[in-house]
Tab-separated table of C-alpha atoms in Angstrom:
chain	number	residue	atom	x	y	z
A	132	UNK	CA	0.000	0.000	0.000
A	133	UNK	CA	1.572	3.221	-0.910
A	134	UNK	CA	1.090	5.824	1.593
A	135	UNK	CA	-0.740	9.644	1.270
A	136	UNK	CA	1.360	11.309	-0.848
A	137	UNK	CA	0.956	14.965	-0.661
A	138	UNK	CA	2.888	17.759	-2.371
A	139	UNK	CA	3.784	21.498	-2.577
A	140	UNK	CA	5.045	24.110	-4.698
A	141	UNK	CA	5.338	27.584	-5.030
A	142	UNK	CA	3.870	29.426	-7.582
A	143	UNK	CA	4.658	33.135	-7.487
A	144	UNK	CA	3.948	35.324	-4.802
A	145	UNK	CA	1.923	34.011	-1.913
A	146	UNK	CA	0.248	31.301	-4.078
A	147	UNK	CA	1.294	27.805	-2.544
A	148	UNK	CA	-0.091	24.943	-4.635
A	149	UNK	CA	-1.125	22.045	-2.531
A	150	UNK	CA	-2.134	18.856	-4.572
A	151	UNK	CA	-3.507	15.458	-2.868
A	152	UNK	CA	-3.209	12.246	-4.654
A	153	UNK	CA	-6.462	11.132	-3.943
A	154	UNK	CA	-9.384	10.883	-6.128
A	155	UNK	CA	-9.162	14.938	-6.521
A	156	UNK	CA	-6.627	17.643	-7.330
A	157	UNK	CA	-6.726	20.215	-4.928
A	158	UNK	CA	-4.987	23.145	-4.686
A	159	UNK	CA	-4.584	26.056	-2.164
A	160	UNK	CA	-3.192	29.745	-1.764
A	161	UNK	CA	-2.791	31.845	0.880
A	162	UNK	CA	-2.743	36.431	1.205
A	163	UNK	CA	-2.020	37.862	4.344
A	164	UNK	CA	-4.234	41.340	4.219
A	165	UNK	CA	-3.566	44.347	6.568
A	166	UNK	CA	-4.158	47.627	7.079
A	167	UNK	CA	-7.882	47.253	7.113
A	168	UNK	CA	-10.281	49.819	8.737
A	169	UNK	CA	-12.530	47.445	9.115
A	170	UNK	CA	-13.505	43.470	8.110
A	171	UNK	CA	-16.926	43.762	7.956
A	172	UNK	CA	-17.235	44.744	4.169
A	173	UNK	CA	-14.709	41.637	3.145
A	174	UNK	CA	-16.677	39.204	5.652
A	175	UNK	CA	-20.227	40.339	4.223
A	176	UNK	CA	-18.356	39.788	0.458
A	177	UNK	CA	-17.357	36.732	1.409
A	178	UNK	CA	-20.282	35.130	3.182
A	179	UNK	CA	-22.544	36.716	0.551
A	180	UNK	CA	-20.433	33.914	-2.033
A	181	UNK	CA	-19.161	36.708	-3.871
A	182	UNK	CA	-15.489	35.877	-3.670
A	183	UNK	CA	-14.940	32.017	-2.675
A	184	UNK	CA	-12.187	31.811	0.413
A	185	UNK	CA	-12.288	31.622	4.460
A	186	UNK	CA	-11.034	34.485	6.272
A	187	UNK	CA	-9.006	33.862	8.671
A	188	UNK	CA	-8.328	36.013	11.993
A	189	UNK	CA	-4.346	37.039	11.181
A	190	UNK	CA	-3.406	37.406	14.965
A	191	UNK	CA	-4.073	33.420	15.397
A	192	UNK	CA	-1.769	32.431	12.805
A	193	UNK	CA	1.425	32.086	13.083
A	194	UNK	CA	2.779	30.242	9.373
A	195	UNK	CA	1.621	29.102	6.155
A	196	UNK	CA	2.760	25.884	7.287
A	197	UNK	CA	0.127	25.910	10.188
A	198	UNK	CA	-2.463	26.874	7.885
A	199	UNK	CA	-1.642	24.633	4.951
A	200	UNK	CA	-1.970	21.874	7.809
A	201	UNK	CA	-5.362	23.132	8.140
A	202	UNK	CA	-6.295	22.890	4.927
A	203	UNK	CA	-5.186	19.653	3.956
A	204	UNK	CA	-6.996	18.222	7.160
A	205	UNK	CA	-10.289	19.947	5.795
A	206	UNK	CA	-9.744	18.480	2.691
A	207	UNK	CA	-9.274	15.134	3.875
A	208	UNK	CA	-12.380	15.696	5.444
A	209	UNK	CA	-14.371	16.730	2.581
A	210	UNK	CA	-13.170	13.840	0.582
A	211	UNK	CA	-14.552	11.193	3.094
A	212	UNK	CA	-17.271	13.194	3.499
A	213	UNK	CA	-16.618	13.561	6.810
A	214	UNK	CA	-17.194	17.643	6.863
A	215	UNK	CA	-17.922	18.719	10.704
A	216	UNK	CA	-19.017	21.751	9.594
A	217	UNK	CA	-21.297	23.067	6.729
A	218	UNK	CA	-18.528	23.750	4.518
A	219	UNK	CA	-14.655	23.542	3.402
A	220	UNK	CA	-14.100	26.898	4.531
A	221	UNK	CA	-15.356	27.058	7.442
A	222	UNK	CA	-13.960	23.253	8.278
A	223	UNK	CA	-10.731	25.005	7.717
A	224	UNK	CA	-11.119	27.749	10.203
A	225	UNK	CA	-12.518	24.786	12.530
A	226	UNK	CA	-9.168	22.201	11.642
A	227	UNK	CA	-7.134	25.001	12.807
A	228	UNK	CA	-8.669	25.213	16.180
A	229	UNK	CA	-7.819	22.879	19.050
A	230	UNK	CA	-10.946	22.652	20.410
A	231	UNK	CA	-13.881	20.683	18.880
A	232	UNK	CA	-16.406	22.923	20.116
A	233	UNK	CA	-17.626	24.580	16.165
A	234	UNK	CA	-18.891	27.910	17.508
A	235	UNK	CA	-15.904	28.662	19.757
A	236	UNK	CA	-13.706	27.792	16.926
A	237	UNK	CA	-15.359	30.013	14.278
A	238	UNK	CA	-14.855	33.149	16.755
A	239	UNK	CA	-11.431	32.465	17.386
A	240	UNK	CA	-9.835	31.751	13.892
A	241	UNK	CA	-12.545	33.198	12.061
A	242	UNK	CA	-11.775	36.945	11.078
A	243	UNK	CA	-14.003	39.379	13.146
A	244	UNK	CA	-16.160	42.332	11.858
A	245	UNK	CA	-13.036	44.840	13.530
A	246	UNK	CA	-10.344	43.091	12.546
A	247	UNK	CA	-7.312	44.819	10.707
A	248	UNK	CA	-6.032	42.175	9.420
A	249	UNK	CA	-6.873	38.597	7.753
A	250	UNK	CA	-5.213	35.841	5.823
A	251	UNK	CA	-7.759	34.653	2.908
A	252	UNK	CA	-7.257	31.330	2.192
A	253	UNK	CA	-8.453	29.868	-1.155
A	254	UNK	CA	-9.398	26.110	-2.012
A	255	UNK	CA	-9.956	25.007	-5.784
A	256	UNK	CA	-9.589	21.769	-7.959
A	257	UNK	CA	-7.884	23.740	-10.343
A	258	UNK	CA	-5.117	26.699	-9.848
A	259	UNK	CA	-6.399	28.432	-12.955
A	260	UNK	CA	-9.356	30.402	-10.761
A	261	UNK	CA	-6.674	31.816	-8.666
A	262	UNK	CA	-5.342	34.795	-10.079
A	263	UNK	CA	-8.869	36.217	-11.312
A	264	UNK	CA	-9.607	35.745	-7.330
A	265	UNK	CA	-6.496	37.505	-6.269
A	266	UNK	CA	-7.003	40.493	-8.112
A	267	UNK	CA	-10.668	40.885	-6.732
A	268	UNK	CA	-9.414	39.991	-2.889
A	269	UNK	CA	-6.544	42.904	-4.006
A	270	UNK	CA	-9.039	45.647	-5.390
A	271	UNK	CA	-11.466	44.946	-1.970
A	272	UNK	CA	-8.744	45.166	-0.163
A	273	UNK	CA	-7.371	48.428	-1.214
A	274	UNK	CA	-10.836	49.756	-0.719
A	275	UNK	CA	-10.846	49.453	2.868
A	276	UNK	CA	-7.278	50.833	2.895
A	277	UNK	CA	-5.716	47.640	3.425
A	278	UNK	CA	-2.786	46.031	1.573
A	279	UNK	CA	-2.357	42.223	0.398
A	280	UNK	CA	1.397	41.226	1.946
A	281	UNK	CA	3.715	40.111	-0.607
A	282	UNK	CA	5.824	37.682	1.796
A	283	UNK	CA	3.064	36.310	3.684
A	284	UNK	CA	5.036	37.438	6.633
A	285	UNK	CA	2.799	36.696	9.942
A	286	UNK	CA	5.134	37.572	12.695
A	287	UNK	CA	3.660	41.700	12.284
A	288	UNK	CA	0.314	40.744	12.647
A	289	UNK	CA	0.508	37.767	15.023
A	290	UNK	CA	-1.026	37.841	18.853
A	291	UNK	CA	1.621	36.116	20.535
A	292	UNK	CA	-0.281	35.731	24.198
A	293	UNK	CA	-3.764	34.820	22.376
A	294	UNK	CA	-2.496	32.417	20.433
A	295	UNK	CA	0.251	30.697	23.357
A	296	UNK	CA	-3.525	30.872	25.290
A	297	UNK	CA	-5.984	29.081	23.098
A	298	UNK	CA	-3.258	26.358	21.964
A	299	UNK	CA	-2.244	26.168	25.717
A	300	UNK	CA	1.627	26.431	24.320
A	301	UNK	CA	4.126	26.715	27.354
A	302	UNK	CA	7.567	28.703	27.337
A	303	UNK	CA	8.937	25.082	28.578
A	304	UNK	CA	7.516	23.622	25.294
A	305	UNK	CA	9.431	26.888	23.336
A	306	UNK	CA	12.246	25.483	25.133
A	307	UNK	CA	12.766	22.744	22.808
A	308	UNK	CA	10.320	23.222	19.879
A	309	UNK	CA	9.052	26.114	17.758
A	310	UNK	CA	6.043	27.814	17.790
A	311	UNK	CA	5.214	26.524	14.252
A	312	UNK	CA	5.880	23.215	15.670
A	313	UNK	CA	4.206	23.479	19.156
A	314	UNK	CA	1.089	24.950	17.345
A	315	UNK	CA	0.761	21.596	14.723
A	316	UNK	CA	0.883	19.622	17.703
A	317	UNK	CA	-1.684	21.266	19.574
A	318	UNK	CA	-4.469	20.912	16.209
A	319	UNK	CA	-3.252	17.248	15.597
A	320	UNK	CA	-4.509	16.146	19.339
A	321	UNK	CA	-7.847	17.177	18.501
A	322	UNK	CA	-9.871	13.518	17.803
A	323	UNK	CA	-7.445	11.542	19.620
A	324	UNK	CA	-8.668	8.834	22.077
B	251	UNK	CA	4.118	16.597	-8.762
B	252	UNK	CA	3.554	14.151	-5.542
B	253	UNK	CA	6.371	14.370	-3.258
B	254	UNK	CA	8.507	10.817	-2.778
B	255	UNK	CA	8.598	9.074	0.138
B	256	UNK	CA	10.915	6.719	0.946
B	257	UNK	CA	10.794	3.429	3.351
B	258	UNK	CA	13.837	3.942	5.926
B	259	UNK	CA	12.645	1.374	8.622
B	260	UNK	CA	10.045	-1.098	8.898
B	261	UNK	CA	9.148	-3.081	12.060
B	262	UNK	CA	6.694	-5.653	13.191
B	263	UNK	CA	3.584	-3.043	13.446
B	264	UNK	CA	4.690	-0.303	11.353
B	265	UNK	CA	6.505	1.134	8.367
B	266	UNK	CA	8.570	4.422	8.590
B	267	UNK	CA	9.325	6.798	5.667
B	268	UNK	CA	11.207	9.753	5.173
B	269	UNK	CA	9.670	12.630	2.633
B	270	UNK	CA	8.420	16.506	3.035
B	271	UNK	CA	5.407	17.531	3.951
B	272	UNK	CA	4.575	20.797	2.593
B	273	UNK	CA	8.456	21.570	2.719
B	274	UNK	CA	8.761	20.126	6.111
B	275	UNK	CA	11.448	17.529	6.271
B	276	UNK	CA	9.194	15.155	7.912
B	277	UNK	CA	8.809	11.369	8.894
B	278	UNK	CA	5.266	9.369	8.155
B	279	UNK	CA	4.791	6.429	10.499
B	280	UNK	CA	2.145	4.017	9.031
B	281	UNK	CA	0.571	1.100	11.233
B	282	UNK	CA	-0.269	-1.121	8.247
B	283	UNK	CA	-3.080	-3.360	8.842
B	284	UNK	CA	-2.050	-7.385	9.666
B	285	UNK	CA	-4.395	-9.447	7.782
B	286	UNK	CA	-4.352	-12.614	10.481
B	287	UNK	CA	-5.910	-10.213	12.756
B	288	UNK	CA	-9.470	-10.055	12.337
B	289	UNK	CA	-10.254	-6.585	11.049
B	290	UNK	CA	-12.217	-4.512	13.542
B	291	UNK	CA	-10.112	-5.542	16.177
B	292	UNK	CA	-6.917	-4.584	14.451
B	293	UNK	CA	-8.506	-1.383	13.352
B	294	UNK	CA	-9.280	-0.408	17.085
B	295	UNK	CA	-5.306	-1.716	18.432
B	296	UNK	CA	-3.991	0.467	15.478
B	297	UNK	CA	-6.094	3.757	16.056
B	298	UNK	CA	-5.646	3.453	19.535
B	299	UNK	CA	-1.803	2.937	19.925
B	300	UNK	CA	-1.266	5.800	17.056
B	301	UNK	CA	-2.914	8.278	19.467
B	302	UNK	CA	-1.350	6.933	22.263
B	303	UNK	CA	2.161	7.667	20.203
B	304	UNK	CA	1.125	11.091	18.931
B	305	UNK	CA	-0.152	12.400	22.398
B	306	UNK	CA	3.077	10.490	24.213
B	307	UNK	CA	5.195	12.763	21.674
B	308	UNK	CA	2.902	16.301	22.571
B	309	UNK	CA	3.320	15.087	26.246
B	310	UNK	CA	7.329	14.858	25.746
B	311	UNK	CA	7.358	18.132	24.466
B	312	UNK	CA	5.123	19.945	27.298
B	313	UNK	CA	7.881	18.189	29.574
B	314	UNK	CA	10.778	20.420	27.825
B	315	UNK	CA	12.011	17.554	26.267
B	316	UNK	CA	13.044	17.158	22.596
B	317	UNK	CA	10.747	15.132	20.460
B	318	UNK	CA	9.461	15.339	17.403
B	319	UNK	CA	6.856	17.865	16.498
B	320	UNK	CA	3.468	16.226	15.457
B	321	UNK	CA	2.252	17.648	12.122
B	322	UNK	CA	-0.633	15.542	11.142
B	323	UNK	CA	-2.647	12.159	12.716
B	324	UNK	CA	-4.471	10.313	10.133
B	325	UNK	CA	-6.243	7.768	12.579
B	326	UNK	CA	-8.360	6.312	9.814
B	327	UNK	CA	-4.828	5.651	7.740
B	328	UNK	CA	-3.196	5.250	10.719
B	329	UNK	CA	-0.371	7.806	9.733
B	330	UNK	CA	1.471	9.652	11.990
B	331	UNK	CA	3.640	12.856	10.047
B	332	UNK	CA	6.212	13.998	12.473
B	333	UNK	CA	8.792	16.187	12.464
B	334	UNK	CA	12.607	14.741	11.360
B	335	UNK	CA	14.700	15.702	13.754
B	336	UNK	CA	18.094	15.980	12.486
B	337	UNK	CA	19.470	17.717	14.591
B	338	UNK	CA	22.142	15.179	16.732
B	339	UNK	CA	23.377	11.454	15.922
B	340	UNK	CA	21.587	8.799	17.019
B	341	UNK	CA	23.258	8.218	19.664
B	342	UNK	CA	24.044	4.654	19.165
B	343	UNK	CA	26.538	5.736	16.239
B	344	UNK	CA	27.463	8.480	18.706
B	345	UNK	CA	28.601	5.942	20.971
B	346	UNK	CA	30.087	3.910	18.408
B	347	UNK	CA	32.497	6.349	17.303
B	348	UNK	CA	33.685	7.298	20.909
B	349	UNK	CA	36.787	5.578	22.231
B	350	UNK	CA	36.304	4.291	25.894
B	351	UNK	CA	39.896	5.636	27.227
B	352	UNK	CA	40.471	8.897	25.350
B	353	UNK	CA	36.700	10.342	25.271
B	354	UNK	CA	35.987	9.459	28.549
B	355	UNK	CA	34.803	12.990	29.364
B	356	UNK	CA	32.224	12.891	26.185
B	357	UNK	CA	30.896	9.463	27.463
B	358	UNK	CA	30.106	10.611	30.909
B	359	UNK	CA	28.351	13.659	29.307
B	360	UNK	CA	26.172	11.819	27.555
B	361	UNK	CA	25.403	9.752	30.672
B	362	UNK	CA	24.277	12.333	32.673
B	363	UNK	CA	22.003	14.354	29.980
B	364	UNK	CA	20.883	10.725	29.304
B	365	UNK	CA	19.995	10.418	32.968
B	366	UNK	CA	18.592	14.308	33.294
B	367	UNK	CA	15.915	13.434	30.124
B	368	UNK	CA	14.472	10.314	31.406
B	369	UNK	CA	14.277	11.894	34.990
B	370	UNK	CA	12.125	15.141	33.255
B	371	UNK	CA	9.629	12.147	31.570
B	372	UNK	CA	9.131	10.149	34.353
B	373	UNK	CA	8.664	13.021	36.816
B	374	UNK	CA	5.873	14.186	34.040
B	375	UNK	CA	4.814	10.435	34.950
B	376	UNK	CA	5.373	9.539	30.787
B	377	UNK	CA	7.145	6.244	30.324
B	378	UNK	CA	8.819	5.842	27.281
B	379	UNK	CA	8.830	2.347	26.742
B	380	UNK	CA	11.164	1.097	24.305
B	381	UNK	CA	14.457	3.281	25.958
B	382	UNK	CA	17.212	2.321	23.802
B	383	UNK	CA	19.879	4.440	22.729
B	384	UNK	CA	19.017	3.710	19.021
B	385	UNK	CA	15.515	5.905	19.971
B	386	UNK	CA	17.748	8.583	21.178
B	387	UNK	CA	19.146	11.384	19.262
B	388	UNK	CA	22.332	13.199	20.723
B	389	UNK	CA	23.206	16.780	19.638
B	390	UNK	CA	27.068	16.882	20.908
B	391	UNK	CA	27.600	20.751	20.839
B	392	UNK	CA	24.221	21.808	22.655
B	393	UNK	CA	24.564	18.784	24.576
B	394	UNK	CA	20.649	17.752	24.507
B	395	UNK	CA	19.103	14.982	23.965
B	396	UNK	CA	15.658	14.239	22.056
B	397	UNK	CA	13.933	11.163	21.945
B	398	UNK	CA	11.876	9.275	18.783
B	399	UNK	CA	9.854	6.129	18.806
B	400	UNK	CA	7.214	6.775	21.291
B	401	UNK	CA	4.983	3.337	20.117
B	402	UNK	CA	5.474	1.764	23.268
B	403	UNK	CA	4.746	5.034	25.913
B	404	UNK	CA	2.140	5.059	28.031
B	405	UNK	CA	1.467	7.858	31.227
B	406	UNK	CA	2.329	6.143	34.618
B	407	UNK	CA	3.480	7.362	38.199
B	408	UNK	CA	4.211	3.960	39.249
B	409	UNK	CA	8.001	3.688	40.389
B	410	UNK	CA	8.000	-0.028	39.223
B	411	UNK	CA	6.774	1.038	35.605
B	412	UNK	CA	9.602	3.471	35.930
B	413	UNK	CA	12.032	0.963	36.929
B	414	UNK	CA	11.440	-1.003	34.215
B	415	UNK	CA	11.740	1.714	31.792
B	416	UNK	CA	15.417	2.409	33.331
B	417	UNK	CA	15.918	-1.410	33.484
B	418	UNK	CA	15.236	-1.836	29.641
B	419	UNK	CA	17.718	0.951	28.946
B	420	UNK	CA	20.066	-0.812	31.088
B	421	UNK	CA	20.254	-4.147	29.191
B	422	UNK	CA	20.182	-2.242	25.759
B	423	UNK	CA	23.195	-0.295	27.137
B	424	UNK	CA	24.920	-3.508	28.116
B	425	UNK	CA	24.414	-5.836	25.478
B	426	UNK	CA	25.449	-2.900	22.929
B	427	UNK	CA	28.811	-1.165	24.436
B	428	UNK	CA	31.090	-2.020	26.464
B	429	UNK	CA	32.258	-0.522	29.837
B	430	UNK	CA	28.571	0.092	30.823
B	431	UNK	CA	28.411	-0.860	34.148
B	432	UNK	CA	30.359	2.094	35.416
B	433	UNK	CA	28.552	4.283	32.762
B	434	UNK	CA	25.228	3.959	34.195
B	435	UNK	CA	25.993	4.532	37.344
B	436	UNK	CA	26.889	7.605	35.830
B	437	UNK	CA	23.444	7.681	34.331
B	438	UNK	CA	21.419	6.729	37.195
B	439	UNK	CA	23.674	9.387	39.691
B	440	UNK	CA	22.316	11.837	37.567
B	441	UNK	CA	18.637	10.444	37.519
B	442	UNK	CA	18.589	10.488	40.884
B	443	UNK	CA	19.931	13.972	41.118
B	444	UNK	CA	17.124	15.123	38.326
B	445	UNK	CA	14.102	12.988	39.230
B	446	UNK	CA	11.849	14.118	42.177
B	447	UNK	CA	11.508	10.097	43.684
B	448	UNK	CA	14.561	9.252	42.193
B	449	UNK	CA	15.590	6.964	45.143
B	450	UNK	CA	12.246	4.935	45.243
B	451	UNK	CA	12.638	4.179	40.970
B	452	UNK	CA	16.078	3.169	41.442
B	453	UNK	CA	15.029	0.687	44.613
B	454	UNK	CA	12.172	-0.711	42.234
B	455	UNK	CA	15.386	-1.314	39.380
B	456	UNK	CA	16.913	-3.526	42.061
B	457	UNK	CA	14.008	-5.028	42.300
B	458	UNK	CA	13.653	-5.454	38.309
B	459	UNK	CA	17.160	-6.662	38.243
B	460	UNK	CA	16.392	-9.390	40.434
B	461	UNK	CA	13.604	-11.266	38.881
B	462	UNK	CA	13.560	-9.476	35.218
B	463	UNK	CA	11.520	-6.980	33.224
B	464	UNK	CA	7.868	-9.226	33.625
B	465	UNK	CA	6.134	-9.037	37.076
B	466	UNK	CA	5.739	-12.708	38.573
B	467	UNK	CA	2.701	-13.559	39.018
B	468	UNK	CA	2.451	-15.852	41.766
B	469	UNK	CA	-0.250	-16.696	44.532
């Protein structure tokens, strides 16, 4: 039996392309967004189904990596139908919480209405969608006087104490791991016996 | 483009493979499923003892000791992704390459960080299970210590559970390299110095000594 492969490569700025050799491609990118007076408009274009992606609140995250292993434990999900929640992106902000309680998890990852900044996260079966997506994310963006990051770099916009609180991460754990690392191990104890 | 992995170890319950995971260097542990075994049993022994690994492994790490990070559980697939840690020997070829006489110094070193480590687990009451120094990974210059391979680990504050976690290091230590005797004294002078009921786990190893890693069961 040959195990899960899984794959990734970059593909210009801030797109990551995340394929799973299952019975679907899927791939995935990632924009960190700041500057923003205020959510609310991007939330109500995104729930509205306007522009297809999860918003995600940028002070909880602290890597791509941690959110890539979000996304490819949502998409497990979906693929053994096995969706939690109502939908891949919101099963994405849920994968990246440690708790298994759905509402508490959608108001901590999820962005807020005053939030400043937000990491979109996009899921597709193809990477063509992608830049057509980016440049609408980019021209909302810049109308609530907010910038899309080009190095998806989180440690400006990351909560340090929130997130060491919600993934219960202690300064003996920093001792010997990462943060990156400590936070994985956190979301992978979720569903274990 | 899938990503290769490729089989570096495989054992009597599962196979281990090196690869990346979304640029992490990272190891997959997969319980594959034994066919003699009828099949919803083996499917409950196999989830069960890959969370018991994974959560041994988050434990470790809460302790302040080195372990690999856990990246992904796949209960249903029974795949563990974990971090490779490459950051030390193992310290069995560690050992291996020191010379009893002239790296004395080094070898007592190790001892004693050996001996701290285990003392941090079992005082967080985690047994490792399998303590060999072939599931121990030595980083020379920084002088710590992480350890892999936590399929055997279970959480227990009993000294005699601890004593036989000591007790299976010893013999691994003895049948392996020579000179040991003296070295884990070394080890056990520093356990004792580390560990909170030090003196209680090393009166159980006596114990252990005596009659052997199974409890007899008689009357």
């Amino acid at each position: 039996m040959s195990p899960f492969y899984l794959s990734h490569t970059y593909k210009g700025l801030g797109l990551l392309k995340m394929k799973l050799e299952t019975k679907s491609d899927h791939f995935c990118t990632l924009f960190l967004c700041t500057g923003l007076t205020s959510a609310a408009e991007l939330r109500r274009t995104v729930l509205s189904g306007k522009l297809p992606c999860c918003l995600l609140d940028a002070g909880m995250i602290c890597s791509s990596f941690q959110v890539m292993v979000a996304v490819n434990k949502a998409v497990i999900s979906l693929e053994r139908k096995k969706l939690v929640t109502k939908s891949l992106q919101t099963e994405i902000i849920y994968s990246l919480s440690p708790s298994t309680n759905i509402s508490e998890s959608l108001r901590l990852f999820g962005a807020k209405d005053d939030s400043n900044s937000v990491v979109a996260v996009f899921t597709s079966d193809s990477s063509d969608s992608f830049l057509e997506q980016e440049e609408s994310l980019k021209s909302l963006v810049k109308g609530l006087g907010g910038e899309v990051l080009q190095d998806n770099d989180f440690s400006k916009t990351l909560d340090l104490k929130s997130l060491k609180k919600v993934y219960q991460i202690t300064d003996k754990e920093l001792q010997v791991t990462t943060l990156e690392k400590a936070v994985t191990t956190a979301m992978s104890m979720k569903h274990l016996v | 483009m899938a990503s290769t992995w490729e089989l570096i170890k495989q054992g009597a319950e599962a196979k281990v493979y090196r690869g990346k995971f979304y640029g992490a260097p990272t190891i997959l542990k997969e319980r594959f499923q034994k066919k003699y075994r009828v099949p919803s049993l083996d499917k409950k022994l196999s989830s069960r003892r890959t969370s018991q690994e994974a959560r041994s492994m988050s434990r470790c790490l809460k302790l302040g000791v080195r372990a690999p990070a856990v990246y992904h559980v796949d209960l249903e697939k029974r795949h563990i992704y974990m971090e490779d840690v490459t950051s030390g020997l193992i310290l069995k070829e560690y050992l291996n390459c020191l010379d009893p006489v002239s790296h004395s110094d080094s070898l007592e070193n190790v001892m004693k960080t050996v001996g701290g480590v285990i003392a941090m687990i079992h005082d967080g009451d985690l047994i490792h299970g399998d303590l060999t120094t072939s599931n121990m990974i030595y980083n020379e210059a920084e002088s710590n210590l992480a350890l892999i391979d936590f399929g055997l680990s279970f959480v227990s504050s009993l000294a005699e559970d601890k004593g036989v976690d000591l007790y299976v290091l010893e013999r691994a230590l003895l049948s392996t390299h020579p000179d040991t005797e003296r070295l884990f004294k070394i080890l056990l002078d520093s356990y004792r110095a580390a560990s909170k009921n030090g003196d209680s786990v090393i009166a159980k190893l006596d114990e252990v000594r005596m009659r052997g890693r199974k409890r007899l069961m008689v009357g």
